[in-house]
CSV table of C-alpha atoms in Angstrom, one decimal:
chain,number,residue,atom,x,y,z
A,173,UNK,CA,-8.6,-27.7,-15.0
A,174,UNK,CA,-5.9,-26.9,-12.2
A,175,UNK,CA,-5.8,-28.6,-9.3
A,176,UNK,CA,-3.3,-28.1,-6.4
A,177,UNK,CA,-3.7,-30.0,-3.3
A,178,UNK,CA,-7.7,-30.5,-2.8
A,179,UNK,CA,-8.5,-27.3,-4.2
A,180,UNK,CA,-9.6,-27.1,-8.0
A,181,UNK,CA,-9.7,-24.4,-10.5
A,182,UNK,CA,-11.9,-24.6,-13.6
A,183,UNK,CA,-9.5,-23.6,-15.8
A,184,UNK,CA,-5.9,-22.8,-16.0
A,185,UNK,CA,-5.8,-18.8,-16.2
A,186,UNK,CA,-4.7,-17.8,-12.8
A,187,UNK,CA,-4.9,-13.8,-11.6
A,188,UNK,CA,-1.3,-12.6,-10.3
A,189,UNK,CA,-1.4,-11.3,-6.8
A,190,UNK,CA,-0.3,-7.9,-8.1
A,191,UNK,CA,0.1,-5.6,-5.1
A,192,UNK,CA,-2.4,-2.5,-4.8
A,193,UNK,CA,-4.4,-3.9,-7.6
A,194,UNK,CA,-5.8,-7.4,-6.3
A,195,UNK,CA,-8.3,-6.4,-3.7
A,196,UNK,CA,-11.9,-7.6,-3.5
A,197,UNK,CA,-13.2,-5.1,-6.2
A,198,UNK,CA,-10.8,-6.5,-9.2
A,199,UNK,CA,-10.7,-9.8,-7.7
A,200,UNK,CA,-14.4,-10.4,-8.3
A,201,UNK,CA,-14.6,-8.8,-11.8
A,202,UNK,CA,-11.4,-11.3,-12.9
A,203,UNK,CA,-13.6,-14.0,-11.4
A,204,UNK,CA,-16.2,-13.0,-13.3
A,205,UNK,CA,-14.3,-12.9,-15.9
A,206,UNK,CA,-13.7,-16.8,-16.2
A,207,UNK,CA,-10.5,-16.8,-14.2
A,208,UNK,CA,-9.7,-20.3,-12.4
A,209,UNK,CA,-8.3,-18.9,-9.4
A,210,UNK,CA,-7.8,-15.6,-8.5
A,211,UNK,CA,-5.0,-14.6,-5.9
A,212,UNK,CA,-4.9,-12.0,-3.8
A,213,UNK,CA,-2.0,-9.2,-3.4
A,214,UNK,CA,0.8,-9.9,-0.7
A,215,UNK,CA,0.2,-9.0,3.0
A,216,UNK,CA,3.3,-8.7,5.5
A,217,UNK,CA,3.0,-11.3,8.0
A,218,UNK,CA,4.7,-9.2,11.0
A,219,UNK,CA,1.4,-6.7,10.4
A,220,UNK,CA,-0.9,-9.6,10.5
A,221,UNK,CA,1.0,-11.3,13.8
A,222,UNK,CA,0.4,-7.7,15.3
A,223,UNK,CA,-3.0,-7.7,14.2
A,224,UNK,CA,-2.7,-4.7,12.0
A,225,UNK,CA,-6.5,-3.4,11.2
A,226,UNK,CA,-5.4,-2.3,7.9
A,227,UNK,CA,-3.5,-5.4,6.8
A,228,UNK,CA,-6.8,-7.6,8.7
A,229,UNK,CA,-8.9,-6.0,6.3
A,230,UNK,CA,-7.1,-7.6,3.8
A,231,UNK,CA,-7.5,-11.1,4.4
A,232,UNK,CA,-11.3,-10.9,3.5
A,233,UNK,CA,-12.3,-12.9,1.1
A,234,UNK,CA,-15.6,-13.2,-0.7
A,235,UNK,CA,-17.4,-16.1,-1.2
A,236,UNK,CA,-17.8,-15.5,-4.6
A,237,UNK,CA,-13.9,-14.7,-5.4
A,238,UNK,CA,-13.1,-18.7,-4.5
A,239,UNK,CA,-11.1,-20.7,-5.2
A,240,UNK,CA,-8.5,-17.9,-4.1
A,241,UNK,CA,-4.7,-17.8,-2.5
A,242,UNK,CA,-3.6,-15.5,0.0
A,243,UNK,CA,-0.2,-14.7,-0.4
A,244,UNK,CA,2.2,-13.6,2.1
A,245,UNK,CA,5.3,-12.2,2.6
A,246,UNK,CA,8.2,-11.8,5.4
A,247,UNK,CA,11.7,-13.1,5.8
A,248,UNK,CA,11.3,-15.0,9.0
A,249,UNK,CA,10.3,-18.7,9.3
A,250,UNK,CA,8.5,-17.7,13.1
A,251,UNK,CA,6.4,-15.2,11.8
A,252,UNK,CA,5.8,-16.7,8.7
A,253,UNK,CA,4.0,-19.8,9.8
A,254,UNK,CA,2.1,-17.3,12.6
A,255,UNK,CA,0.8,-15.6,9.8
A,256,UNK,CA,-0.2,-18.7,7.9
A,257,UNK,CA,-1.8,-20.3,10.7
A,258,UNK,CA,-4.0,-17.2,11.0
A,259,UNK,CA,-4.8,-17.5,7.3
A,260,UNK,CA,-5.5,-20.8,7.8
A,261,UNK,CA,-7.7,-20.5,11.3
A,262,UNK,CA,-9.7,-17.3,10.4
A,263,UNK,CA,-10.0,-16.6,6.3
A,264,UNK,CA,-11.7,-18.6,4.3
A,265,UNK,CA,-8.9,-18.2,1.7
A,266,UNK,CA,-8.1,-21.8,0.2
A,267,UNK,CA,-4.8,-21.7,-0.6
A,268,UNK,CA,-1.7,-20.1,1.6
A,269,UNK,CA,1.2,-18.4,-0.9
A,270,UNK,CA,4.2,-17.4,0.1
A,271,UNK,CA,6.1,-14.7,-2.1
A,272,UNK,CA,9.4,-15.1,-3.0
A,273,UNK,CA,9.4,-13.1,-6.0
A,274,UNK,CA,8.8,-9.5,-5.3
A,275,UNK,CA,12.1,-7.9,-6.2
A,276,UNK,CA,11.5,-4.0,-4.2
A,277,UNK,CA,14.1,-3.1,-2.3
A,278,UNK,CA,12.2,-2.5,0.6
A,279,UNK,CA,10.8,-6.6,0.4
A,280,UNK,CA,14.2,-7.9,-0.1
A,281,UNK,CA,15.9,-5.8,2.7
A,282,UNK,CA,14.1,-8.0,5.0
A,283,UNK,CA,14.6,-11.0,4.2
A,284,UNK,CA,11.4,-11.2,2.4
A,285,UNK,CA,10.3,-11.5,-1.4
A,286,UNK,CA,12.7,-12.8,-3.9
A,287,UNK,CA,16.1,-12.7,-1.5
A,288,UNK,CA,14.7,-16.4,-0.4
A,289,UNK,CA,15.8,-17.3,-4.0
A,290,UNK,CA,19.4,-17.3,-2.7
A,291,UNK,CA,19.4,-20.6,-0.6
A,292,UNK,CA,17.2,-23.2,-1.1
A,293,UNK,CA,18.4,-25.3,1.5
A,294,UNK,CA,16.6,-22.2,3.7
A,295,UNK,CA,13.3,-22.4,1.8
A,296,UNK,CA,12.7,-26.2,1.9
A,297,UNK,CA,13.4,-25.6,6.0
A,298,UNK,CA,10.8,-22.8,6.1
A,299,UNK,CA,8.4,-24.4,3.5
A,300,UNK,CA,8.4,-27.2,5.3
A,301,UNK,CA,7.9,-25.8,8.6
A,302,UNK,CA,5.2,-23.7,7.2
A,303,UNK,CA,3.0,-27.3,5.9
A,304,UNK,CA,3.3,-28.6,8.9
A,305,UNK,CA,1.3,-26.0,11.1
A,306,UNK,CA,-1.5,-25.2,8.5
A,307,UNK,CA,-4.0,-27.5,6.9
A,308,UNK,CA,-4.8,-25.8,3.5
A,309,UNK,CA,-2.5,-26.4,1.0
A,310,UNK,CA,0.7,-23.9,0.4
A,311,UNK,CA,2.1,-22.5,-2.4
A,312,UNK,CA,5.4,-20.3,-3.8
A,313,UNK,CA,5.6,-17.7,-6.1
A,314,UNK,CA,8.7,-17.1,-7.2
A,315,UNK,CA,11.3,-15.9,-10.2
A,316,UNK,CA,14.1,-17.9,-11.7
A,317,UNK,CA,16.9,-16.3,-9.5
A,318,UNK,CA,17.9,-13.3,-7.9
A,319,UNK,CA,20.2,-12.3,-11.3
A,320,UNK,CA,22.2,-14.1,-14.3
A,321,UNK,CA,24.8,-15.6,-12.0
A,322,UNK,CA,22.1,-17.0,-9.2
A,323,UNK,CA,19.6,-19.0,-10.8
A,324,UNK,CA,18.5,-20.9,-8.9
A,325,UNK,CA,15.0,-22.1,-10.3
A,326,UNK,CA,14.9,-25.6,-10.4
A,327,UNK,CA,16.9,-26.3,-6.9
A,328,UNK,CA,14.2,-23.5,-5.7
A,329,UNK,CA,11.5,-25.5,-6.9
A,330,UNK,CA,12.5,-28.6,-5.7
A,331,UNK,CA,12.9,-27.6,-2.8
A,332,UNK,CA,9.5,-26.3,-2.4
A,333,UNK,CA,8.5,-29.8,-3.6
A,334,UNK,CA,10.4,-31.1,-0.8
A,335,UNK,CA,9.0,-29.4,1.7
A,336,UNK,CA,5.4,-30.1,1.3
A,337,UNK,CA,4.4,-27.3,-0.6
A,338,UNK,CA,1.5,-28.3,-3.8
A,339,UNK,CA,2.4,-25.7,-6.2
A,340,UNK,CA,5.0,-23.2,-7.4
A,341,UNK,CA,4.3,-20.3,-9.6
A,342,UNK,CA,7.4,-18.8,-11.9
A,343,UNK,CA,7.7,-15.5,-13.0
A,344,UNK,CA,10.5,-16.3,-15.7
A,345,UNK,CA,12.5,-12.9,-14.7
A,346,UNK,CA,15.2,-12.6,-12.0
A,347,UNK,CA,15.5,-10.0,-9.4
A,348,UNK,CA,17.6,-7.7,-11.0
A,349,UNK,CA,15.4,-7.8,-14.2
A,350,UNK,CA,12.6,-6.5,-12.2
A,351,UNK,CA,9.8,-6.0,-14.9
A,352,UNK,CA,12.1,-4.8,-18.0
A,353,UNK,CA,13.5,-7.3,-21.0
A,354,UNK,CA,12.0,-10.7,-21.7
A,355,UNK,CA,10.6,-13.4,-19.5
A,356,UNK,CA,12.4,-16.7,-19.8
A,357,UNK,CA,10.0,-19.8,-20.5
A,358,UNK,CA,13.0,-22.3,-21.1
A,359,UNK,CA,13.7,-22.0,-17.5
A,360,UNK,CA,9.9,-22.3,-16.1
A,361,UNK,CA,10.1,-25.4,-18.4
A,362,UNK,CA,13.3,-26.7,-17.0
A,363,UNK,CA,11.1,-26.3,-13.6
A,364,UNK,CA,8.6,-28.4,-15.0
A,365,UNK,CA,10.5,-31.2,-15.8
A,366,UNK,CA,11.9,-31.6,-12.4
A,367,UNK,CA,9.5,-31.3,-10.1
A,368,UNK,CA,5.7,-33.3,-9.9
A,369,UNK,CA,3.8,-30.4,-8.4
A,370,UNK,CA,1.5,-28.1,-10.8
A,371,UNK,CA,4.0,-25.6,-12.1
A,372,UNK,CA,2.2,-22.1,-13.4
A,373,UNK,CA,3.8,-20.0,-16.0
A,374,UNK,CA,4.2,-16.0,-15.1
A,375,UNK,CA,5.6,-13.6,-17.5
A,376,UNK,CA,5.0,-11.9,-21.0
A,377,UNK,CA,1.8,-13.2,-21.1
A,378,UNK,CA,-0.5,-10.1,-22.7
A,379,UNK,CA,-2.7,-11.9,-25.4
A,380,UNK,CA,-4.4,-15.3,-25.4
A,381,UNK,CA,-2.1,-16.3,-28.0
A,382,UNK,CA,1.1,-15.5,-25.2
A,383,UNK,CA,-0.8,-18.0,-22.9
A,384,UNK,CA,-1.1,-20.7,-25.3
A,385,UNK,CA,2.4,-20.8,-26.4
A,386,UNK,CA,3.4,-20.4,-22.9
A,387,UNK,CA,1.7,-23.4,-22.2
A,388,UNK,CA,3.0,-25.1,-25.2
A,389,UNK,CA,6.3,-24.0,-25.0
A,390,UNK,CA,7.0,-24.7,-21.2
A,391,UNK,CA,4.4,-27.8,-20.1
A,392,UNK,CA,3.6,-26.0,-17.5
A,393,UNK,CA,0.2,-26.5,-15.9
A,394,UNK,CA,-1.7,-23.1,-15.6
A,395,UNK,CA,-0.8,-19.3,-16.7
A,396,UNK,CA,-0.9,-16.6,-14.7
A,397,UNK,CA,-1.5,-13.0,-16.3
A,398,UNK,CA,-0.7,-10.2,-14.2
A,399,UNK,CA,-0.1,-7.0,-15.7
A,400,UNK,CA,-1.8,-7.8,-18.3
A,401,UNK,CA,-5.0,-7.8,-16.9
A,402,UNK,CA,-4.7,-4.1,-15.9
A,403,UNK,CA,-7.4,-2.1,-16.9
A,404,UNK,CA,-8.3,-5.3,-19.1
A,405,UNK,CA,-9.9,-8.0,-17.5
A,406,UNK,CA,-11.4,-8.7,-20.6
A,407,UNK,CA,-8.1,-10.7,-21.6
A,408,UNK,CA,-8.5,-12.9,-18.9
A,409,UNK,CA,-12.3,-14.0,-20.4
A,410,UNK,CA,-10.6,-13.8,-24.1
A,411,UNK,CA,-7.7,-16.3,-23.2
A,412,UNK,CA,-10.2,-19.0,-21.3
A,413,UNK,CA,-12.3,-18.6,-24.2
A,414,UNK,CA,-8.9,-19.1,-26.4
A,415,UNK,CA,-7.7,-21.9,-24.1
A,416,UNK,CA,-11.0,-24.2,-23.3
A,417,UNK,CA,-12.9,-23.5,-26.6
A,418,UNK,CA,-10.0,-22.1,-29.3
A,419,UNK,CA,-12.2,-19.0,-29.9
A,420,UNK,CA,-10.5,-15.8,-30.1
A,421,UNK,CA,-13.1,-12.7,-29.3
A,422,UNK,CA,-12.3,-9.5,-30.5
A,423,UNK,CA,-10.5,-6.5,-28.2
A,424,UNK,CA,-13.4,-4.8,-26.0
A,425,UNK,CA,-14.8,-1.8,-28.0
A,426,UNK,CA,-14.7,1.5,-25.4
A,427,UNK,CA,-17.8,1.2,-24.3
A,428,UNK,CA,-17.4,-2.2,-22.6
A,429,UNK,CA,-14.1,-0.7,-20.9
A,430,UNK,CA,-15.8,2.1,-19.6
A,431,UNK,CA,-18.8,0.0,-18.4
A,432,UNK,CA,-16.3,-2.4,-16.3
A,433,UNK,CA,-14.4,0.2,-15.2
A,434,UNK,CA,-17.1,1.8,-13.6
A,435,UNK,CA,-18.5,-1.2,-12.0
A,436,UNK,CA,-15.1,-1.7,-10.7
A,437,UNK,CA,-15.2,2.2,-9.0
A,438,UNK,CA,-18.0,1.4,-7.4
A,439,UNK,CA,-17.2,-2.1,-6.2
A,440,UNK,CA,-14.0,-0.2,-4.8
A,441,UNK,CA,-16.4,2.6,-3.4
A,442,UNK,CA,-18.1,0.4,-1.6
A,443,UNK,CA,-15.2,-1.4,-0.2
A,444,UNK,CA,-12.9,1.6,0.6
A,445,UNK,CA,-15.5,4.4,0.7
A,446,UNK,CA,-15.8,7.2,-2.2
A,447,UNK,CA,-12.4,9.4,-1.1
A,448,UNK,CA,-9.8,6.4,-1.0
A,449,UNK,CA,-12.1,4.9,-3.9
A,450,UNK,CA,-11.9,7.6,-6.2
A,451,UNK,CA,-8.8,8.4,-5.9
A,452,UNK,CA,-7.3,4.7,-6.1
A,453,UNK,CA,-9.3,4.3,-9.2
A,454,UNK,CA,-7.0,7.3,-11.3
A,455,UNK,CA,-4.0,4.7,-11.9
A,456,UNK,CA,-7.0,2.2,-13.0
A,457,UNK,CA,-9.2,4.7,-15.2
A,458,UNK,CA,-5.7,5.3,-17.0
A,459,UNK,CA,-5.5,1.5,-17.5
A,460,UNK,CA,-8.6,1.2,-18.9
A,461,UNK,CA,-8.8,4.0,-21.0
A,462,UNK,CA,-5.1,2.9,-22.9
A,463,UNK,CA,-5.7,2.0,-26.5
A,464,UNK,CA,-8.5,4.3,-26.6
A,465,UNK,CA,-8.6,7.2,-29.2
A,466,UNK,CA,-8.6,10.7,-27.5
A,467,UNK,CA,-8.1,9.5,-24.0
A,468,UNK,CA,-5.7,11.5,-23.4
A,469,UNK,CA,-7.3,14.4,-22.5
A,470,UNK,CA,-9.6,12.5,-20.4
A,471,UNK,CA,-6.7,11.2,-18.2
A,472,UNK,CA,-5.6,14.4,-17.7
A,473,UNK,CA,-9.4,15.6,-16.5
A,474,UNK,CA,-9.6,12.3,-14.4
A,475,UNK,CA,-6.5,12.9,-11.7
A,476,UNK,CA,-8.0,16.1,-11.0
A,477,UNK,CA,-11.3,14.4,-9.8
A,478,UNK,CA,-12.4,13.9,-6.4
A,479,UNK,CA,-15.9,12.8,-6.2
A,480,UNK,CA,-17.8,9.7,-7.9
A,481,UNK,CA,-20.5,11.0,-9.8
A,482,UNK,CA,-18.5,13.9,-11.3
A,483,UNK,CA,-15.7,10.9,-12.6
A,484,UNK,CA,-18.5,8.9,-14.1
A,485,UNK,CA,-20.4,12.0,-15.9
A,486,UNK,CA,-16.8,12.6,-17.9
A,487,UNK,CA,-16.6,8.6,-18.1
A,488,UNK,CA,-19.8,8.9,-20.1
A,489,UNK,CA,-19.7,12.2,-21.7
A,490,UNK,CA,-16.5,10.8,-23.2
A,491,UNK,CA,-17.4,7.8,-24.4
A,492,UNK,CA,-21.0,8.5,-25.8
A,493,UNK,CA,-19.0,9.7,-29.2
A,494,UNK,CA,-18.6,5.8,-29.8
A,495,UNK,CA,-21.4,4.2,-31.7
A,496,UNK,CA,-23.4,1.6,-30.0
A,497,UNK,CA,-22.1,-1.5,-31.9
A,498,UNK,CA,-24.7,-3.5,-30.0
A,499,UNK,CA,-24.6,-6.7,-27.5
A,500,UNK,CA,-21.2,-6.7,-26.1
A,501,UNK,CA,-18.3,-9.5,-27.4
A,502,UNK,CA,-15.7,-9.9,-25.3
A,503,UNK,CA,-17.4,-9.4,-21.9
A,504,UNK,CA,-19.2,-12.3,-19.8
A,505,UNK,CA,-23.1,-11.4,-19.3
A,506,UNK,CA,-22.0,-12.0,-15.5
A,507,UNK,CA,-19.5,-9.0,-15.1
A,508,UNK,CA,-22.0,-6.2,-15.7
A,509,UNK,CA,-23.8,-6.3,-12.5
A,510,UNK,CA,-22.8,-4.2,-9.6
């Protein structure tokens, strides 16, 4: 169990808010999928203080996705806490994140993402400030520092702690790192031993047995997988599985990565209609057919493809040369409706 503020979480696999991945569509399947709390990717909060219709589109939130956090990003205490206070007034989110850890230049050149990591003094004002104008609980995610000779993780944390905020998330990377080399857990540990709010672990977590050790290693309170969930949301039922009862289900045979991934198109079909859907779903189709022998060839068909039912028929055609090997094992019952 995970619990930050009032708001609990069965279990403590958490879903990154991964941008351009974490809409409704996957959102649901990871819930599906076990996961304790899902979070949704970042939205600027100048776009939703201008009422963007885009960016108001995504702040909804199904019922069924919850608990969730909405996270958001900017580099402005004002327009921060006006976006939070709309989170908190008209979504029926349950938790309010703010991101301090994406590291693209276009994020940090405002302000916004992980160049917070460079003050703390600055977040515990804004953190604080933020509390006091919303009711739900807030939350950081954040990375150990901006690069070797600014790391600031624990004085970040702290001051997160300090300013009312219930949780803090650690991607054990700095800026500069971006996604390459290793994640450091000694440093999400240090966190952990200096502040009393749930800390959750982020970083080189791409097997059940990453999370466990992460959770050994560091203390920490909940893991959260992000790109390892892409195309696989399977290893987010495989490491609650791992974590709650210590069983370890096999790797999803092609046929149950086809059958999600599908369900997924359509779930985004019917969100984004077929056009956006279809062509949104290439980057995830090559996700979910990685590993898989001869796929190749099928990538190669599937960013040419424009339509629905012409991406499903060479979906199918593909996999039908895979034997039925009967009920499937490392999919939840619950995940294969539409």
């Amino acid at each position: 169990m995970l619990k930050i503020g009032d708001v609990v979480a069965k279990n403590k696999v958490v879903l990154a808010p991964m941008a351009g991945v974490c809409n409704p569509a996957f959102r649901l399947i990871a819930k599906e999928f076990g996961c304790g709390l899902v979070c949704a990717e970042m939205v600027s909060d100048k776009a939703i203080v201008h009422g963007n219709e885009r960016t108001m589109q995504m702040l909804y939130v199904d019922e069924r996705e919850k608990p969730l956090s909405l996270q958001i990003f900017g580099g402005d205490t004002e327009t921060l806490v006006q976006a939070a206070q709309v989170v908190d007034r008209y979504t029926n989110a349950d938790i309010i994140d703010i991101n301090m850890g994406c590291p693209v230049p276009k994020i940090t050149k405002c302000d916004a993402g992980a160049r917070w990591l460079l003050d703390p003094s600055r977040i515990e004002e804004m953190i604080s400030t933020v509390v006091k104008a919303v009711s739900k609980p807030v939350t950081v995610k954040m990375r150990i520092g901006w690069d070797e000779d600014h790391i600031y993780a624990v004085q970040n944390a702290k001051a997160v702690e300090n300013g009312g905020g219930q949780a803090v998330s650690v991607h054990g990377r700095t800026r500069v790192q971006m996604y390459t080399g290793h994640a450091n857990w000694d440093i999400i540990k240090e966190v952990k031993e200096s502040v009393s709010i749930p800390v959750i672990g982020n970083g080189d977590v791409f097997a059940p047995e990453d999370a466990r050790r992460m959770l050994d290693h560091t203390g920490c309170d909940g893991v959260m997988i992000g790109r390892g969930a892409l195309g696989n949301p399977f290893m987010l039922y495989r490491t609650v599985k791992y974590l709650t009862d210590g069983v370890l289900l096999p790797d999803p045979t092609p046929r149950e990565k086809i059958r999600i991934a599908i369900v997924h198109l359509d779930r985004l079909v019917a969100l984004k209609g077929e056009a956006v859907a279809v062509k949104e779903m290439r980057k995830h189709m090559a996700w979910y057919l990685k590993g898989i022998s001869g796929a190749a060839r099928v990538k190669d068909v599937i960013m040419e493809l424009t339509d629905r039912s012409t991406l499903v028929e060479v979906l199918e055609q593909f996999v039908s040369q895979f034997e039925d090997d009967g009920p499937f094992k490392a999919t939840p019952a619950g995940a294969l409706a539409h």
